[in-house]
Amino acid sequence: MEEKMLDKKWFNYFSNMRNKYNMRVSASKPLVIFMDAKDSSKNNRELLKGGKNSFFDSMELASQYFTKKYNCLSICGTDEISFIIEDSNTFIDSINNEKNFRTHDITSIFSQYFFEYFNSIYEGETVYWHCKCFNIAKEKVQSYIKFKSRGILKGITAIFLKQNGVKNSYGIKLDEKLEMCKQYKTYPQIEDYKDGILYYNGNRLDLVEYLKGNIIILDKKSDSVDPFDLLEFDKLL
C-alpha cells in the first residue's frame, strides 16, 4: 500500500511538471497550426515560385493535400504555412490517440506528418520545421489570414528586390518596396502569389476575394504531379 501511494505521488508530481509547460487548447475554437521552415536563409532555398518539386511548389502541394485531408484552410508563402482548422475537436481526435488537447502532443504529431509528406516531394535538402499551435476566435479567422498575408507580402517583395541586387531590402517600408518591385519587368511573375497562396479543402481560393467575404475557387494546380500517392501516404498517418 505504501509503495503504491509513493508511486502515485511521484506520478502526479512528474505529470504535473510535464504538463506545466504543455498548454491546453480549446476544442470549441479554431486551431491554428503554424509551420516555419528552419534555416531557409542559410540554405539559400528558392522561396519565390520555382519549377516542379521546388520548395515553393512542394509547399503548395502540401497545402493542397493537408487542407483536403482535414477540411481546413491554409495560407502559405516564403518559408511558412498556417493551417486554420475550424473543427478542432474532430481534427485532434483524428491525430492524437491520447485524445487530449495539449499543444506539445498536437504539434509533435502533426509536424511529423507534414515533415514526411513535404520531404517526399521536395527535391532539395531535407527541410526541418518549427511548429506551433494556438486557438483564435472564430470571428478572427479572416483577420488572421489578412495578418499572415501582409507578412508574406513583406517577405516576398524583400526577397524579390534582394534577387534584383537591392541591399537591405528587408528594412525598406512595404509601400516603398512595392513601388520598387513594379519597376522591374519580372514583377508580373510574382503578382499571382505575392500576398500568399490560400487553400481550402484541397482547392486554391482567390485570396483578394476571400478577404472581401467571397469564396471563388481558382483553377486546380496542374503544373506539378504529386509523386507520392495520397492513398499510400494515408496508410502512414
mmCIF file of N, CA and C in Angstrom, residues 158 167-173 177:
data_model
loop_
_atom_site.group_PDB
_atom_site.id
_atom_site.type_symbol
_atom_site.label_atom_id
_atom_site.label_comp_id
_atom_site.label_asym_id
_atom_site.label_seq_id
_atom_site.Cartn_x
_atom_site.Cartn_y
_atom_site.Cartn_z
ATOM 1 N N ALA A 158 10.643 41.647 -50.375
ATOM 2 C CA ALA A 158 12.038 41.799 -49.942
ATOM 3 C C ALA A 158 12.943 40.814 -50.673
ATOM 4 N N LYS A 167 20.168 45.971 -51.768
ATOM 5 C CA LYS A 167 20.674 45.600 -50.449
ATOM 6 C C LYS A 167 19.712 46.070 -49.353
ATOM 7 N N ASN A 168 19.751 45.357 -48.230
ATOM 8 C CA ASN A 168 18.925 45.706 -47.059
ATOM 9 C C ASN A 168 17.438 45.849 -47.403
ATOM 10 N N SER A 169 16.959 44.991 -48.300
ATOM 11 C CA SER A 169 15.564 45.106 -48.752
ATOM 12 C C SER A 169 14.562 44.832 -47.638
ATOM 13 N N TYR A 170 14.964 44.057 -46.626
ATOM 14 C CA TYR A 170 14.035 43.752 -45.535
ATOM 15 C C TYR A 170 13.757 44.977 -44.674
ATOM 16 N N GLY A 171 14.652 45.953 -44.722
ATOM 17 C CA GLY A 171 14.475 47.150 -43.898
ATOM 18 C C GLY A 171 13.686 48.255 -44.573
ATOM 19 N N ILE A 172 13.286 48.046 -45.822
ATOM 20 C CA ILE A 172 12.544 49.076 -46.559
ATOM 21 C C ILE A 172 11.046 48.954 -46.238
ATOM 22 N N LYS A 173 10.363 50.081 -46.111
ATOM 23 C CA LYS A 173 8.922 50.064 -45.820
ATOM 24 C C LYS A 173 8.159 49.395 -46.958
ATOM 25 N N LYS A 177 8.726 49.285 -50.992
ATOM 26 C CA LYS A 177 9.160 48.042 -51.647
ATOM 27 C C LYS A 177 8.278 47.710 -52.840
#
